[in-house]
């Protein structure tokens, strides 16, 4: 691989070595000034204006004011307009405020796919809290760890799931039991207690490299993501968007919040439908779903010609094979989205619609984001040379929960 850098870079290095014969090689430049400027500045010139002074809930409420009668969310034969969703989430938020939920208070949420899942998420945010998604299918010890680690004061759940959650000091809020009282509370927007720097959610890493870590993401982080993906995915009023990812995967943040701050319609269904090939195809076509974010492994058994209404496909979560890319880019507006949890869902993107796919490419940084490829000495590497990805910008999360040393290290 090193030979690819020889033609110009070795000459620059030797010249610098002659001028600084006692220096460490790692400290010497291998780029010309123009090359360095292109790598460091020009390719990271991603600045765009976004609503950095607004929280997610303010962005949602602004959209409610614009399109109160648009369909916001659909689950089976149930649906809510933007106004109805706003009112119900306001009532829950008033209830949570009564219980003491406010800025940076963590509220766990473990709810089946339903309208209540979306109401719960928005209600927590409107109250001023930050949500912590729990997957009831996780092992009990992992759920217990997450509850203990976050010290969540409350767990918002439903009757089917509540009995399967581990014991915790948190107060359980079962919406079937509390909804009678919640429905008596005001449906008006609440006075905001939070600012963009406050937490929106804490989502845990997989733990594949050790103990799972809670990543703290702010409203400002998500606002930038919404701005970038709204344009990239062409999310507009009345567009129909699939909600596929579990709340425990940060792709759900993009699906839910980018949709609900743009006047589009979010479509949910149960896991049996999502993971049953024929049922999935039927669901997409019957509801005229136009936009979906799916992992490449899920696409292997699907033929894009059977998904007649799907126009935009975002692949994320894993690397796609050349065969998968070639099949789907011919039939959809295909986007590869890449990003670690610490980068607020998506850090970079690549559009295949106008490019013949040869491999899975993570593309360029999204709005207000910077990406650097560095060597072990934190120096930029030439094009074509491997290195570590370093991320900066507005998407960079606040840090790891209860891990200040690790946050500082990373």
PDB file of N, CA and C in Angstrom, residues 55 57-58 61 93-94 96-105 123-129 189-199 219:
ATOM      1  N   UNK A  55     -34.585  23.022  20.119  1.00  0.00           N
ATOM      2  CA  UNK A  55     -34.603  21.625  20.541  1.00  0.00           C
ATOM      3  C   UNK A  55     -35.421  20.805  19.553  1.00  0.00           C
ATOM      4  N   UNK A  57     -38.048  19.084  20.230  1.00  0.00           N
ATOM      5  CA  UNK A  57     -39.480  19.292  20.467  1.00  0.00           C
ATOM      6  C   UNK A  57     -39.954  20.598  19.842  1.00  0.00           C
ATOM      7  N   UNK A  58     -39.117  21.612  19.843  1.00  0.00           N
ATOM      8  CA  UNK A  58     -39.498  22.862  19.181  1.00  0.00           C
ATOM      9  C   UNK A  58     -39.612  22.663  17.676  1.00  0.00           C
ATOM     10  N   UNK A  61     -42.894  20.862  17.159  1.00  0.00           N
ATOM     11  CA  UNK A  61     -44.046  21.741  17.373  1.00  0.00           C
ATOM     12  C   UNK A  61     -44.186  22.769  16.254  1.00  0.00           C
ATOM     13  N   UNK A  93     -46.348  14.420  28.736  1.00  0.00           N
ATOM     14  CA  UNK A  93     -45.286  15.290  29.234  1.00  0.00           C
ATOM     15  C   UNK A  93     -45.717  16.022  30.502  1.00  0.00           C
ATOM     16  N   UNK A  94     -46.964  16.493  30.534  1.00  0.00           N
ATOM     17  CA  UNK A  94     -47.483  17.135  31.748  1.00  0.00           C
ATOM     18  C   UNK A  94     -47.435  16.161  32.928  1.00  0.00           C
ATOM     19  N   UNK A  96     -45.402  13.533  33.265  1.00  0.00           N
ATOM     20  CA  UNK A  96     -44.012  13.302  33.644  1.00  0.00           C
ATOM     21  C   UNK A  96     -43.430  14.497  34.400  1.00  0.00           C
ATOM     22  N   UNK A  97     -43.852  15.694  34.016  1.00  0.00           N
ATOM     23  CA  UNK A  97     -43.411  16.880  34.760  1.00  0.00           C
ATOM     24  C   UNK A  97     -43.889  16.810  36.214  1.00  0.00           C
ATOM     25  N   UNK A  98     -45.125  16.335  36.389  1.00  0.00           N
ATOM     26  CA  UNK A  98     -45.659  16.197  37.750  1.00  0.00           C
ATOM     27  C   UNK A  98     -44.791  15.260  38.586  1.00  0.00           C
ATOM     28  N   UNK A  99     -44.226  14.259  37.926  1.00  0.00           N
ATOM     29  CA  UNK A  99     -43.406  13.272  38.634  1.00  0.00           C
ATOM     30  C   UNK A  99     -41.977  13.767  38.863  1.00  0.00           C
ATOM     31  N   UNK A 100     -41.627  14.886  38.245  1.00  0.00           N
ATOM     32  CA  UNK A 100     -40.298  15.436  38.467  1.00  0.00           C
ATOM     33  C   UNK A 100     -39.332  15.296  37.309  1.00  0.00           C
ATOM     34  N   UNK A 101     -39.815  14.870  36.147  1.00  0.00           N
ATOM     35  CA  UNK A 101     -38.940  14.760  34.978  1.00  0.00           C
ATOM     36  C   UNK A 101     -38.586  16.157  34.481  1.00  0.00           C
ATOM     37  N   UNK A 102     -37.308  16.359  34.189  1.00  0.00           N
ATOM     38  CA  UNK A 102     -36.840  17.650  33.708  1.00  0.00           C
ATOM     39  C   UNK A 102     -35.517  17.492  32.993  1.00  0.00           C
ATOM     40  N   UNK A 103     -34.778  18.575  32.808  1.00  0.00           N
ATOM     41  CA  UNK A 103     -33.530  18.537  32.042  1.00  0.00           C
ATOM     42  C   UNK A 103     -32.554  17.476  32.517  1.00  0.00           C
ATOM     43  N   UNK A 104     -32.089  16.667  31.555  1.00  0.00           N
ATOM     44  CA  UNK A 104     -31.084  15.622  31.773  1.00  0.00           C
ATOM     45  C   UNK A 104     -31.540  14.521  32.736  1.00  0.00           C
ATOM     46  N   UNK A 105     -32.839  14.454  33.036  1.00  0.00           N
ATOM     47  CA  UNK A 105     -33.380  13.324  33.792  1.00  0.00           C
ATOM     48  C   UNK A 105     -33.620  12.185  32.806  1.00  0.00           C
ATOM     49  N   UNK A 123     -43.222  12.408  24.488  1.00  0.00           N
ATOM     50  CA  UNK A 123     -43.631  12.882  25.807  1.00  0.00           C
ATOM     51  C   UNK A 123     -42.443  13.079  26.729  1.00  0.00           C
ATOM     52  N   UNK A 124     -41.505  12.152  26.690  1.00  0.00           N
ATOM     53  CA  UNK A 124     -40.291  12.265  27.509  1.00  0.00           C
ATOM     54  C   UNK A 124     -39.501  13.509  27.104  1.00  0.00           C
ATOM     55  N   UNK A 125     -39.331  13.706  25.799  1.00  0.00           N
ATOM     56  CA  UNK A 125     -38.586  14.866  25.311  1.00  0.00           C
ATOM     57  C   UNK A 125     -39.289  16.170  25.657  1.00  0.00           C
ATOM     58  N   UNK A 126     -40.612  16.196  25.512  1.00  0.00           N
ATOM     59  CA  UNK A 126     -41.366  17.416  25.817  1.00  0.00           C
ATOM     60  C   UNK A 126     -41.318  17.750  27.308  1.00  0.00           C
ATOM     61  N   UNK A 127     -41.279  16.731  28.145  1.00  0.00           N
ATOM     62  CA  UNK A 127     -41.173  16.984  29.583  1.00  0.00           C
ATOM     63  C   UNK A 127     -39.817  17.583  29.935  1.00  0.00           C
ATOM     64  N   UNK A 128     -38.864  17.417  29.032  1.00  0.00           N
ATOM     65  CA  UNK A 128     -37.518  17.927  29.264  1.00  0.00           C
ATOM     66  C   UNK A 128     -36.510  16.843  29.549  1.00  0.00           C
ATOM     67  N   UNK A 129     -36.984  15.592  29.633  1.00  0.00           N
ATOM     68  CA  UNK A 129     -36.097  14.488  29.944  1.00  0.00           C
ATOM     69  C   UNK A 129     -35.397  13.937  28.713  1.00  0.00           C
ATOM     70  N   UNK A 189     -49.028  22.779  24.532  1.00  0.00           N
ATOM     71  CA  UNK A 189     -47.574  22.717  24.594  1.00  0.00           C
ATOM     72  C   UNK A 189     -47.072  23.205  25.943  1.00  0.00           C
ATOM     73  N   UNK A 190     -46.029  22.573  26.433  1.00  0.00           N
ATOM     74  CA  UNK A 190     -45.476  22.925  27.728  1.00  0.00           C
ATOM     75  C   UNK A 190     -44.448  24.055  27.592  1.00  0.00           C
ATOM     76  N   UNK A 191     -44.250  24.784  28.679  1.00  0.00           N
ATOM     77  CA  UNK A 191     -43.180  25.775  28.703  1.00  0.00           C
ATOM     78  C   UNK A 191     -41.860  25.015  28.658  1.00  0.00           C
ATOM     79  N   UNK A 192     -40.984  25.345  27.717  1.00  0.00           N
ATOM     80  CA  UNK A 192     -39.741  24.578  27.582  1.00  0.00           C
ATOM     81  C   UNK A 192     -38.784  24.821  28.748  1.00  0.00           C
ATOM     82  N   UNK A 193     -38.243  23.735  29.273  1.00  0.00           N
ATOM     83  CA  UNK A 193     -37.273  23.812  30.360  1.00  0.00           C
ATOM     84  C   UNK A 193     -35.854  23.565  29.883  1.00  0.00           C
ATOM     85  N   UNK A 194     -35.727  23.139  28.641  1.00  0.00           N
ATOM     86  CA  UNK A 194     -34.414  22.701  28.149  1.00  0.00           C
ATOM     87  C   UNK A 194     -33.909  23.602  27.040  1.00  0.00           C
ATOM     88  N   UNK A 195     -32.610  23.508  26.829  1.00  0.00           N
ATOM     89  CA  UNK A 195     -31.919  24.205  25.748  1.00  0.00           C
ATOM     90  C   UNK A 195     -31.260  23.164  24.841  1.00  0.00           C
ATOM     91  N   UNK A 196     -30.785  23.565  23.682  1.00  0.00           N
ATOM     92  CA  UNK A 196     -30.228  22.587  22.739  1.00  0.00           C
ATOM     93  C   UNK A 196     -29.082  21.739  23.285  1.00  0.00           C
ATOM     94  N   UNK A 197     -28.372  22.220  24.305  1.00  0.00           N
ATOM     95  CA  UNK A 197     -27.251  21.428  24.808  1.00  0.00           C
ATOM     96  C   UNK A 197     -27.694  20.320  25.763  1.00  0.00           C
ATOM     97  N   UNK A 198     -28.961  20.310  26.165  1.00  0.00           N
ATOM     98  CA  UNK A 198     -29.439  19.272  27.072  1.00  0.00           C
ATOM     99  C   UNK A 198     -29.581  17.928  26.341  1.00  0.00           C
ATOM    100  N   UNK A 199     -29.584  16.855  27.126  1.00  0.00           N
ATOM    101  CA  UNK A 199     -29.653  15.508  26.556  1.00  0.00           C
ATOM    102  C   UNK A 199     -31.004  15.230  25.906  1.00  0.00           C
ATOM    103  N   UNK A 219     -29.870  17.509  22.091  1.00  0.00           N
ATOM    104  CA  UNK A 219     -30.829  18.006  21.107  1.00  0.00           C
ATOM    105  C   UNK A 219     -30.108  18.665  19.933  1.00  0.00           C
TER     106      UNK A 219
END
